[in-house]
Coordinates of N, CA and C in Angstrom, one line a residue:
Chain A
X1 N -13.3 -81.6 73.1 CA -12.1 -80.9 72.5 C -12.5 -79.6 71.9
X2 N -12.2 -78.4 72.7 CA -12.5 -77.4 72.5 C -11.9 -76.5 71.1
X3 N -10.6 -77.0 71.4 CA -9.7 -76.4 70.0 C -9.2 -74.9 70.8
X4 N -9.1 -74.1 70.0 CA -9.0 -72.7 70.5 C -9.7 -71.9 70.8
X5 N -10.1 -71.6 72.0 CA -10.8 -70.6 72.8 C -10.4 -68.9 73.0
X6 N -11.2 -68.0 72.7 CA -10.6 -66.8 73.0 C -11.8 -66.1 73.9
X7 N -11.2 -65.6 75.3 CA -12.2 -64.8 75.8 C -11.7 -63.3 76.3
X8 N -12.6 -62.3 76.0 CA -13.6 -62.0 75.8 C -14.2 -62.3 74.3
X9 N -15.1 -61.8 73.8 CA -15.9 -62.3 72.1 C -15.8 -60.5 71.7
X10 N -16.6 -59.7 72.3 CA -16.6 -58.3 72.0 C -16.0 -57.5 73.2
X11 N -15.3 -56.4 72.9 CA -15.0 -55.2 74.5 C -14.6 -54.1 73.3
X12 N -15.8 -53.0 74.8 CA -15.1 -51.4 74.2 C -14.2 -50.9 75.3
X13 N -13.2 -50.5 75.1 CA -12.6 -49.7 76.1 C -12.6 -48.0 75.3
X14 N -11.8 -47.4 76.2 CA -11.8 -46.1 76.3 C -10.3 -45.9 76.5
X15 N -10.0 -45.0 75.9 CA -8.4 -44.6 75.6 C -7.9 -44.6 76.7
X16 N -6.7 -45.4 77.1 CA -5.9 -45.1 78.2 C -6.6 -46.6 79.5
X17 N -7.7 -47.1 79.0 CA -8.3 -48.3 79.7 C -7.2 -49.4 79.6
X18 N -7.2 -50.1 80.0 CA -6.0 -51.3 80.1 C -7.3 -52.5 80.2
X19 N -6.9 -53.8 79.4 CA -7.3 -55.0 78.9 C -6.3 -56.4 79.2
X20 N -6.8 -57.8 79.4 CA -6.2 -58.5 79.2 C -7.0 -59.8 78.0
X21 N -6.6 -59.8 77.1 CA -7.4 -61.2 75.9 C -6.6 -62.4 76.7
X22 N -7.3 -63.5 76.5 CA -7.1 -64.7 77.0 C -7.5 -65.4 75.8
X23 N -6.4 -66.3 75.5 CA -6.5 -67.3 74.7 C -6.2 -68.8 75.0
X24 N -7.1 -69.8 75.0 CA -6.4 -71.2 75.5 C -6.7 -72.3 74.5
X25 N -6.3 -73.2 75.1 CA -6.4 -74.3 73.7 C -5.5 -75.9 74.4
X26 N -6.6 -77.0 74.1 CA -6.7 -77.6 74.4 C -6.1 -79.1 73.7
X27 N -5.4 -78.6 72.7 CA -4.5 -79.6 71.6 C -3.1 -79.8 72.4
X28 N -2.4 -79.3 73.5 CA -1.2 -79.7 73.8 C -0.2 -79.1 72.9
X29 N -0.5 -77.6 72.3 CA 0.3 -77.5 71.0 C 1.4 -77.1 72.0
X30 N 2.9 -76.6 71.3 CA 3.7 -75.7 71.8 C 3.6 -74.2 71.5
X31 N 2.9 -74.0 70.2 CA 3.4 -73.2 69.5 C 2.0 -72.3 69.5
X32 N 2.3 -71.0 70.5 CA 0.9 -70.2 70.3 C 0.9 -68.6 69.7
X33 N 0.4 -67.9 69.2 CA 0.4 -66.7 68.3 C -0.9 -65.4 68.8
X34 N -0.5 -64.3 68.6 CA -1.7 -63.7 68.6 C -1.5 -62.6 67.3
X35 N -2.4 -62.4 66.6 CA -2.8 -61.4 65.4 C -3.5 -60.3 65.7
X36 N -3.5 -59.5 64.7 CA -4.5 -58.3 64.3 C -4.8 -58.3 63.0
X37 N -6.2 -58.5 62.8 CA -6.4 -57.8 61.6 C -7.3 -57.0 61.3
X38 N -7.0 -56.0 60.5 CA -7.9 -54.9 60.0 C -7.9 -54.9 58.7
X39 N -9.0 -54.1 58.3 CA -9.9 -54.2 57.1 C -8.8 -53.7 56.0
X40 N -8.8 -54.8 55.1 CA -7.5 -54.4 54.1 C -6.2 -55.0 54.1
X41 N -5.9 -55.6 55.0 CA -4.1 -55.5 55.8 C -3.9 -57.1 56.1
X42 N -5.0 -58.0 56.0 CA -5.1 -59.4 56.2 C -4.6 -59.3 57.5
X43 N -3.8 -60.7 58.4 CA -3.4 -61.0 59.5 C -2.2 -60.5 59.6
X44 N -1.9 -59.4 60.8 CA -0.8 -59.5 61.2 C -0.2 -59.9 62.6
X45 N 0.8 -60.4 62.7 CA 1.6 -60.7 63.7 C 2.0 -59.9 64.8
X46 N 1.5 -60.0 66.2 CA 1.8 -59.5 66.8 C 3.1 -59.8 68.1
X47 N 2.5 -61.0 68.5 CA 3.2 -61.6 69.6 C 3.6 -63.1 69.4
X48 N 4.0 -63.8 69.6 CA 4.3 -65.4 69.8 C 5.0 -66.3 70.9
X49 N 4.8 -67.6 71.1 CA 5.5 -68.4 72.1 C 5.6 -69.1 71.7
X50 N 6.8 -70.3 71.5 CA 6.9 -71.1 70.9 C 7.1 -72.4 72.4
X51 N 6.7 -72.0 73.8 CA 6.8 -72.8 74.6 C 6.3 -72.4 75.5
X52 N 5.6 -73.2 76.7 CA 5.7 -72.3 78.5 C 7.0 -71.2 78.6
X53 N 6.9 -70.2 79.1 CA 7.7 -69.1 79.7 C 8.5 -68.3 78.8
X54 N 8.2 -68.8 77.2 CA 9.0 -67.8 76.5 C 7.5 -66.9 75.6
X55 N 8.4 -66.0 75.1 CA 7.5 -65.1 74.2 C 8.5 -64.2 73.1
X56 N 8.0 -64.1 71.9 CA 8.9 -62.7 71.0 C 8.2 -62.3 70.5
X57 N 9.0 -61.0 70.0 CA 8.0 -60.1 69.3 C 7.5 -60.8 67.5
X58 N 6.4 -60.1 67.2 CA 6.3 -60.5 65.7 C 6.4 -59.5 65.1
X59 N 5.6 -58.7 64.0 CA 5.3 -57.8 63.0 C 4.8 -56.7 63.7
X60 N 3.7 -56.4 64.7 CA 3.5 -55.3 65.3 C 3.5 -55.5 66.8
X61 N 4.3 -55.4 67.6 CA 4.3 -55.8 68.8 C 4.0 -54.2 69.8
X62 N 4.5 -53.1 69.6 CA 4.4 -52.3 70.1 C 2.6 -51.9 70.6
X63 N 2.9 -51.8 72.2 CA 1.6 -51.2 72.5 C 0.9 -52.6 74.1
X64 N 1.0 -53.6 73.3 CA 1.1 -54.9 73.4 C 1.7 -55.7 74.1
X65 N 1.7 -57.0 75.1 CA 2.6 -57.6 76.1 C 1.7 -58.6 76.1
X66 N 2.8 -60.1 76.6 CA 2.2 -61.3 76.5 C 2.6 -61.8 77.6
X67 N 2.1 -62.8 78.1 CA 2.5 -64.1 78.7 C 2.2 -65.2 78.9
X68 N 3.1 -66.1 78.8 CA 2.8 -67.7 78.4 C 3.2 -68.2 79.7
X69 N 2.5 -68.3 80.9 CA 2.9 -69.0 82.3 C 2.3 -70.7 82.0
X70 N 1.3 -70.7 81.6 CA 1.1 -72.5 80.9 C 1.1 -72.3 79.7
X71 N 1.2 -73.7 79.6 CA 1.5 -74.2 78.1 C -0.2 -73.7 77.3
X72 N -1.1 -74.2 77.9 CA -2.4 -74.0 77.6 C -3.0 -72.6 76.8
X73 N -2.3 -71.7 78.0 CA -2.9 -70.3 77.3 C -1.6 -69.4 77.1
X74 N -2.4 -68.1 76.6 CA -1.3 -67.0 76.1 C -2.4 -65.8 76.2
X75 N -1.9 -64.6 77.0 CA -2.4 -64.1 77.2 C -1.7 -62.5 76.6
X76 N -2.5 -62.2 75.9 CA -2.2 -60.6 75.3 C -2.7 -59.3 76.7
X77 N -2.1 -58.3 76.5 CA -2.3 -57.3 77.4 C -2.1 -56.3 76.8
X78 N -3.1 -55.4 77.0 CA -2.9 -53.9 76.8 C -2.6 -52.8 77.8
X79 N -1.6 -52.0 78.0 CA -2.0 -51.4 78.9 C -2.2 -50.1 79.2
X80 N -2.5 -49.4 77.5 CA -3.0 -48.1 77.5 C -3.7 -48.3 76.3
X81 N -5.3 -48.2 75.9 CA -5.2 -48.9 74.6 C -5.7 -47.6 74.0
X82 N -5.5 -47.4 72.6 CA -5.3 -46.0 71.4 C -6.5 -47.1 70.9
X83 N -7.0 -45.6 70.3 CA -8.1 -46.0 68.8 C -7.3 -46.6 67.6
X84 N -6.1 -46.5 67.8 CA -5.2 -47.5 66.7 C -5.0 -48.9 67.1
X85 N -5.9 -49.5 68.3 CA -5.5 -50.7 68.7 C -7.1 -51.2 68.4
X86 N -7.6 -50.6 67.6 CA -9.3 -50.8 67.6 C -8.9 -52.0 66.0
X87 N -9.7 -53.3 66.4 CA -9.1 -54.6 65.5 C -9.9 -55.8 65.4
X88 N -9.6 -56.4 65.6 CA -9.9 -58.2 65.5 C -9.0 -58.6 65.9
X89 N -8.9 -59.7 67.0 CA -7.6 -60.3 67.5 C -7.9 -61.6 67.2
X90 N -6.9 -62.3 66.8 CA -7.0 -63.7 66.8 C -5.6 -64.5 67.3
X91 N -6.2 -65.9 68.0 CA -5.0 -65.7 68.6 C -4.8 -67.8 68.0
X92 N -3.8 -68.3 67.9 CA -3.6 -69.2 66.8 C -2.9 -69.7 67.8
X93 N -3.1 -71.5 67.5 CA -1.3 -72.4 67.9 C -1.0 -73.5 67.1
X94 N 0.1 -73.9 67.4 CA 0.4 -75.4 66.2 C 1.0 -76.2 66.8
X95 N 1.1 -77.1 66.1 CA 2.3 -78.6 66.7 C 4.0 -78.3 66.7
X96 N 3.9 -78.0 65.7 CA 5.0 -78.0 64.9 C 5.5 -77.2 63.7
X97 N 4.8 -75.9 63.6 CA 5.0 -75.3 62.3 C 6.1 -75.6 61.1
X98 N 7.3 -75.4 62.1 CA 8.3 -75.6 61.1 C 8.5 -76.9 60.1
X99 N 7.5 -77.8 61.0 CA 7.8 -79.2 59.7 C 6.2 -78.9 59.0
X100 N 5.7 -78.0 58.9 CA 4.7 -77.2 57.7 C 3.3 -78.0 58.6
X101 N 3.0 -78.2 59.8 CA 1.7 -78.0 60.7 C 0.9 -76.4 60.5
X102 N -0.1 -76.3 60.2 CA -0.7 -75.5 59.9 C -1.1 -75.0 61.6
X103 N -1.8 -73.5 61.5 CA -2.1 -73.4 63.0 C -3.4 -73.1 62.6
X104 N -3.8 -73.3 64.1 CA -5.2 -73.2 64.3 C -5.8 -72.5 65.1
X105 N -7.0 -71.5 64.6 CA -7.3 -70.3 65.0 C -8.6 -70.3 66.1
X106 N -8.5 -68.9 67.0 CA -10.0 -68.8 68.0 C -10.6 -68.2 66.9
X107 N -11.6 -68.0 67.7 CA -13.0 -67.4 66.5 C -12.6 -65.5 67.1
X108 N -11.8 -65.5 67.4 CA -11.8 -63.8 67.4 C -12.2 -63.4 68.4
X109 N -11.8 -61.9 69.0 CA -11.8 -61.0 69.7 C -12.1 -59.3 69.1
X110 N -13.4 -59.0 69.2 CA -13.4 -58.0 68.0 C -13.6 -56.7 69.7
X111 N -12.5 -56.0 69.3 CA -12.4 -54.7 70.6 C -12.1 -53.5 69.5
X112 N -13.1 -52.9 70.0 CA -13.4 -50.9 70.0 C -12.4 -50.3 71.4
X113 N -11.7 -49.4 70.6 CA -11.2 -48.2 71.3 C -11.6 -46.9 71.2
X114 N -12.4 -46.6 72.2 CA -13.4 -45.1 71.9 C -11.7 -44.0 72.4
Chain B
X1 N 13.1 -60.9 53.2 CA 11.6 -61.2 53.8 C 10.8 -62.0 52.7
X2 N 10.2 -62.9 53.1 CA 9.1 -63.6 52.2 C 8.2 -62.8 52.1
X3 N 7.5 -62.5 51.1 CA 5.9 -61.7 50.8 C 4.9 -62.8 49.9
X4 N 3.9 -62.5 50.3 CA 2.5 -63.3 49.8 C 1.8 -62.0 49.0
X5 N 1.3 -62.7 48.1 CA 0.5 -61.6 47.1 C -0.5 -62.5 46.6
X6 N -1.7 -61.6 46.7 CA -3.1 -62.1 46.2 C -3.6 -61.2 45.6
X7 N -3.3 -60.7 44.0 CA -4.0 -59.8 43.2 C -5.0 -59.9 43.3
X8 N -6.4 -61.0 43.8 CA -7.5 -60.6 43.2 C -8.3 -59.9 44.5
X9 N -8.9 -59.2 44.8 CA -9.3 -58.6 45.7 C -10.4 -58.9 46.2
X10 N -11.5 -59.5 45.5 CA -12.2 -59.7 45.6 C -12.8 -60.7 43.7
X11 N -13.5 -61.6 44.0 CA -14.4 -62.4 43.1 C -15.6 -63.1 43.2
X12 N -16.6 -63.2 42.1 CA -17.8 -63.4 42.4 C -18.1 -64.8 41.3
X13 N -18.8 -66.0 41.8 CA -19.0 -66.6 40.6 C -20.1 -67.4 41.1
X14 N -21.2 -67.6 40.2 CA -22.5 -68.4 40.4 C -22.4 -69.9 40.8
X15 N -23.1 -70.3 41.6 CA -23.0 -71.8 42.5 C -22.7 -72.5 41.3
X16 N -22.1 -73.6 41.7 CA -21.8 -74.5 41.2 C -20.8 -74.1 39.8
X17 N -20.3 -73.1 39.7 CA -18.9 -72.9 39.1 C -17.9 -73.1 39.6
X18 N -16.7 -73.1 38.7 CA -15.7 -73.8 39.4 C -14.6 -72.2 39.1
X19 N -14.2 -72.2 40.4 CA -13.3 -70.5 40.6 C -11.9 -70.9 41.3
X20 N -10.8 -70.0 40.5 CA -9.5 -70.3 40.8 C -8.9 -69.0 41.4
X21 N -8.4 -68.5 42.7 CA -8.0 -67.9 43.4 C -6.3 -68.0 43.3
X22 N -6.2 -66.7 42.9 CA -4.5 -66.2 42.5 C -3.6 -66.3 44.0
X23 N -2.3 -66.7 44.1 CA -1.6 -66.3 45.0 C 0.0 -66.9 44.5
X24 N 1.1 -65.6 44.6 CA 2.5 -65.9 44.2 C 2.8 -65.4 45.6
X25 N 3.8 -66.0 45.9 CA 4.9 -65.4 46.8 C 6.9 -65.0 46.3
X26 N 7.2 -64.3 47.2 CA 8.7 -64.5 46.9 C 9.6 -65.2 47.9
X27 N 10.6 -66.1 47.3 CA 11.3 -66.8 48.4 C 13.0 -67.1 47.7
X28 N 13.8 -67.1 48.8 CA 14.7 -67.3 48.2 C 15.0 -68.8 48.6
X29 N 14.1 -69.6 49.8 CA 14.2 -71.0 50.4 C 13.5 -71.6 49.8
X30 N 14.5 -73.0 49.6 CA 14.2 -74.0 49.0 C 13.0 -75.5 49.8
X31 N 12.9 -75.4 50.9 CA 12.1 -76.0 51.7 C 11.0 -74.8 52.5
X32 N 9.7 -75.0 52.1 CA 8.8 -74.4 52.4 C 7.1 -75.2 52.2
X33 N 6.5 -74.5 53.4 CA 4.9 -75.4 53.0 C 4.3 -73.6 52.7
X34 N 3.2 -74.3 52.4 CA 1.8 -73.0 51.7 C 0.5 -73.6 51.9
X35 N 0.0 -72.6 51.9 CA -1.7 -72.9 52.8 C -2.4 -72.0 52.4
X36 N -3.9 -72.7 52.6 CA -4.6 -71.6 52.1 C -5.9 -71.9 53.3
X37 N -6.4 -70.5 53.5 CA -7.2 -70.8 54.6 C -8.7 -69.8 54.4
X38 N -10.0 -70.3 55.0 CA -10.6 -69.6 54.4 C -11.3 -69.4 56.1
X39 N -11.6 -68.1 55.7 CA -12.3 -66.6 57.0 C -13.4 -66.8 56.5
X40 N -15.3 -67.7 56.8 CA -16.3 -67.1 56.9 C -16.6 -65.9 57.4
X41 N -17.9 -65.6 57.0 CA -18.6 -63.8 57.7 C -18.3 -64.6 59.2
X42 N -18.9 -65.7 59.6 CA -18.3 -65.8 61.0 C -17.3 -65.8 61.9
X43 N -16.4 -65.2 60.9 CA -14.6 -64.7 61.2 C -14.0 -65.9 61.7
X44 N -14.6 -67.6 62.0 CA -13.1 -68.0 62.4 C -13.0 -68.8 60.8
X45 N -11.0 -69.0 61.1 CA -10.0 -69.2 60.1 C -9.8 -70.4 60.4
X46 N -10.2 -71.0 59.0 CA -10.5 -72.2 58.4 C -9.1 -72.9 57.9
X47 N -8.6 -73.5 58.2 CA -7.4 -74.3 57.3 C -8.4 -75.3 56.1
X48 N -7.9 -74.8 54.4 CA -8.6 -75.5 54.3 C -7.8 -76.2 53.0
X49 N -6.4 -76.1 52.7 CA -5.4 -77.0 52.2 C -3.8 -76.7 52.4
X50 N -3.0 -77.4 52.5 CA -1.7 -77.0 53.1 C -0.9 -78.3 51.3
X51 N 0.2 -77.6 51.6 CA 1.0 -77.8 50.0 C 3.1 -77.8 51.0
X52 N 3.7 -78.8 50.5 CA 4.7 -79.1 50.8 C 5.9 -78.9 49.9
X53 N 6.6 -78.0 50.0 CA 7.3 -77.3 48.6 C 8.1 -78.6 47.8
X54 N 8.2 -79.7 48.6 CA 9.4 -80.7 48.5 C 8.5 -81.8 47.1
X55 N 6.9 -81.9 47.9 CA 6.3 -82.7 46.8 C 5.5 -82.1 45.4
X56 N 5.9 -82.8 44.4 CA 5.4 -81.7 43.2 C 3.9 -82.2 42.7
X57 N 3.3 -83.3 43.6 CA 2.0 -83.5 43.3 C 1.0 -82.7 44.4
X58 N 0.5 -81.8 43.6 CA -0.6 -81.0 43.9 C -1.8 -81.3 44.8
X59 N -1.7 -80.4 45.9 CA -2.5 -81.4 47.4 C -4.1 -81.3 46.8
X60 N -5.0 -82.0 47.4 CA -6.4 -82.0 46.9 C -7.0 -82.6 48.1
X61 N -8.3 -82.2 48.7 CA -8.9 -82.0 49.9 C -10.9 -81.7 49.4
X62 N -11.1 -83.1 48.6 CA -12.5 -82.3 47.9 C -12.4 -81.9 46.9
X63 N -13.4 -81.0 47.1 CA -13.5 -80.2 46.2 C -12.6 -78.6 46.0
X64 N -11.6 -78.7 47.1 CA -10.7 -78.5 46.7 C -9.3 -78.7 45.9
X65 N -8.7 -78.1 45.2 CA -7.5 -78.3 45.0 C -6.5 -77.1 44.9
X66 N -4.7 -77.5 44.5 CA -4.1 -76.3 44.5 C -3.7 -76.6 42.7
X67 N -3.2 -75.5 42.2 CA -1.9 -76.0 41.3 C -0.4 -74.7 41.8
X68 N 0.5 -75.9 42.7 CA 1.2 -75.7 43.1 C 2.7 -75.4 41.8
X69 N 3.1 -74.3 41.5 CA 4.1 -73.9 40.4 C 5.4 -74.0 40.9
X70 N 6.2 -74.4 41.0 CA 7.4 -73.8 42.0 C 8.3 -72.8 41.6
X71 N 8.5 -73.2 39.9 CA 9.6 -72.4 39.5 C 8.8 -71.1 39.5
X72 N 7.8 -70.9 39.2 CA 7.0 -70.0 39.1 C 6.9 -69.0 39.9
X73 N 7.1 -70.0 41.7 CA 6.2 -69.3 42.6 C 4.8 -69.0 42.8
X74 N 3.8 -70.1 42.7 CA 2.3 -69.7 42.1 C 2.1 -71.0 43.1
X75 N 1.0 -70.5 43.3 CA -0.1 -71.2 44.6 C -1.4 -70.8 44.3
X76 N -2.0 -71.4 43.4 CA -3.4 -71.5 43.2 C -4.3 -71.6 43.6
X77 N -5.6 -71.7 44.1 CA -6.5 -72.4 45.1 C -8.0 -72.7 43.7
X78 N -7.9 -73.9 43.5 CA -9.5 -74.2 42.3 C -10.3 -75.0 43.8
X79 N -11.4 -74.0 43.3 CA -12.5 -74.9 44.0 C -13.8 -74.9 43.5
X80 N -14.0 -75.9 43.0 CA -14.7 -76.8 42.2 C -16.2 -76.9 42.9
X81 N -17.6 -77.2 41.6 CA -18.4 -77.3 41.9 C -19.1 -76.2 43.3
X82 N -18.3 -75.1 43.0 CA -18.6 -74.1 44.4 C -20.0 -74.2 44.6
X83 N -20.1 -73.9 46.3 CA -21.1 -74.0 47.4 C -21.5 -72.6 48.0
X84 N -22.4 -72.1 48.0 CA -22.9 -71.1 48.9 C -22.1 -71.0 50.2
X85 N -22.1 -72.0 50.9 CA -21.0 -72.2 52.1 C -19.6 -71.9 51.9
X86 N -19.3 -71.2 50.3 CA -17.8 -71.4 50.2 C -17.5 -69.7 50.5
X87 N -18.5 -68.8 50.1 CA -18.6 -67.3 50.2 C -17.6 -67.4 52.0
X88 N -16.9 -66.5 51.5 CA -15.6 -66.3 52.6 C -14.4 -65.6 52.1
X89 N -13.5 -65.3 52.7 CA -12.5 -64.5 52.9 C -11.4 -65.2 52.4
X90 N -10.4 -65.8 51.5 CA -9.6 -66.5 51.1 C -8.0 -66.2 51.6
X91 N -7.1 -66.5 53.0 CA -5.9 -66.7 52.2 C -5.3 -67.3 52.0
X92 N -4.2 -67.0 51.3 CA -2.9 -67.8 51.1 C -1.5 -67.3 51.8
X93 N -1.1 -68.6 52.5 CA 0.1 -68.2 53.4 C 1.4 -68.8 53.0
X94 N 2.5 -68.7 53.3 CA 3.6 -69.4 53.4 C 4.5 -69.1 54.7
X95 N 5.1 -70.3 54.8 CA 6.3 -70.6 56.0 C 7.2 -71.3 55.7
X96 N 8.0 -70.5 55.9 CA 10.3 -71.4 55.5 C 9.8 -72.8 56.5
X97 N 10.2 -73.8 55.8 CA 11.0 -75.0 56.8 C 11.8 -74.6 58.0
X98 N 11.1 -75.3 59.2 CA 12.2 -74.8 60.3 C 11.8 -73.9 61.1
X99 N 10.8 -72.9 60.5 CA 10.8 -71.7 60.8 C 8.8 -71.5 62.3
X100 N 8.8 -70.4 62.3 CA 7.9 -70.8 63.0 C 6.6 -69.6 62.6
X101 N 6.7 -68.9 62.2 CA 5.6 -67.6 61.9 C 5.3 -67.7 60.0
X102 N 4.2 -67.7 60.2 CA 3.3 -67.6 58.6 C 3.7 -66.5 58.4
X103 N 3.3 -66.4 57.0 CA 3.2 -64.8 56.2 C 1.9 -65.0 55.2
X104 N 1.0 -64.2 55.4 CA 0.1 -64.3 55.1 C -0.2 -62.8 53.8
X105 N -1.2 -63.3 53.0 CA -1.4 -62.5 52.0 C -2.6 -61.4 52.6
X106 N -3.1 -60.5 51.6 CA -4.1 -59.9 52.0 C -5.3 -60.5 51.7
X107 N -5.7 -61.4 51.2 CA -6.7 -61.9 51.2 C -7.4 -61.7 49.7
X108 N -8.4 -62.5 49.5 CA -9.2 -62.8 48.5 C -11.1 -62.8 48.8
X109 N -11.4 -61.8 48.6 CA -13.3 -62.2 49.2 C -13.9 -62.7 48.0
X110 N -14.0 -64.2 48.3 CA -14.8 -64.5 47.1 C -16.8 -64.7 47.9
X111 N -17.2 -64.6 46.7 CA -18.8 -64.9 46.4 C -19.4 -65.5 45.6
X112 N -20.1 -66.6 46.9 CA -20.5 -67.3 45.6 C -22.2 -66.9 45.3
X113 N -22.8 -66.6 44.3 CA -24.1 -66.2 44.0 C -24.9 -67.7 43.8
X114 N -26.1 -67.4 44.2 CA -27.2 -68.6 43.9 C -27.4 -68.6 42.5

């Protein structure tokens, strides 16, 4: 039982480079998330799914695009990336948030934007 | 909008002291959980107590505990007999009943000294 997986672990790109993060996880959750955080600003919200085939926006979605084709994974995309997308990504899922399941995190995605 | 607040910014306290980490939020919902999660230097995000706005006995997990206020709005985190292992990144979150996205505070860096 892997829990939450995120690959890649580190990436530099170069402005205008295009990326995809992959996140999977092996709990059967429904509910999967991806974050940014930077120094100061705690976790923010980027993208979410609350099933296969759907996605919404969160707190900073601009720049950013997802998709949930299995339940399994959730994949973030970049596809021009700015030195303002330079972060830590973490990408989260749960059972059931709304009856107060807590989510549970990959170990990160730390990307440089030269 | 809900908001999480963690005035302390940072705190330091020698092993085996017992340290209590600040966190209020604002809410106008009356059904809500709260969590507190702890970020090692190893960056992954720890669930490491969850609190159910409905029950007014205070969750405990170890040598953890919370003191959960409601009228107040206060979410405390005491963790007792602290451990060198406990040095980490602290937050505190909350989520409406129902609902599906956390709100998370800016965080707490506590330290614990030998």
């Amino acid at each position: 039982n892997a829990g939450v997986t995120q690959t890649p672990k580190f990436r530099v790109l170069k402005t205008g480079q295009s990326m995809t993060l992959l996140c999977a996880q092996d709990m059967n959750h429904e509910y999967m998330y991806w974050y940014r955080q930077d120094p100061g600003m705690g976790l923010r919200l980027i993208h979410y799914s609350v099933g296969e085939g759907t996605t919404a926006k969160g707190e900073v979605p601009d720049g950013y695009n997802v998709s949930r084709l299995k339940k399994q994974n959730f994949l973030l995309g970049l596809e021009s990336a700015a030195p303002s997308q330079t972060s830590v990504y973490f990408c989260a899922s749960s059972y059931r948030p709304g009856q107060g399941h807590g989510q549970f995190f990959g170990p990160g995605t730390r990307l440089t934007v030269l | 909008a809900q908001t999480v607040t963690q005035s302390q910014p940072e705190m330091s306290v020698q092993e085996a002291e017992t340290v209590t980490l600040s966190c209020t939020y604002d809410t106008s919902e009356n059904n809500y959980y709260l969590f507190w999660y702890k970020q090692p230097p190893s960056r992954q995000m720890i669930l490491v107590i969850r609190q159910e706005a409905y029950k007014q006995q205070n969750a405990t997990e170890n040598r953890f505990s919370v003191n959960f206020q409601k009228a107040a709005k206060s979410f405390s985190l005491k963790i007792s007999d602290s451990q060198l292992g406990d040095t980490a990144m602290y937050f505190c979150a909350f989520m409406k009943g129902g609902a599906q996205k956390l709100v998370f505070g800016q965080g707490t860096r506590l330290t614990i000294n030998p």
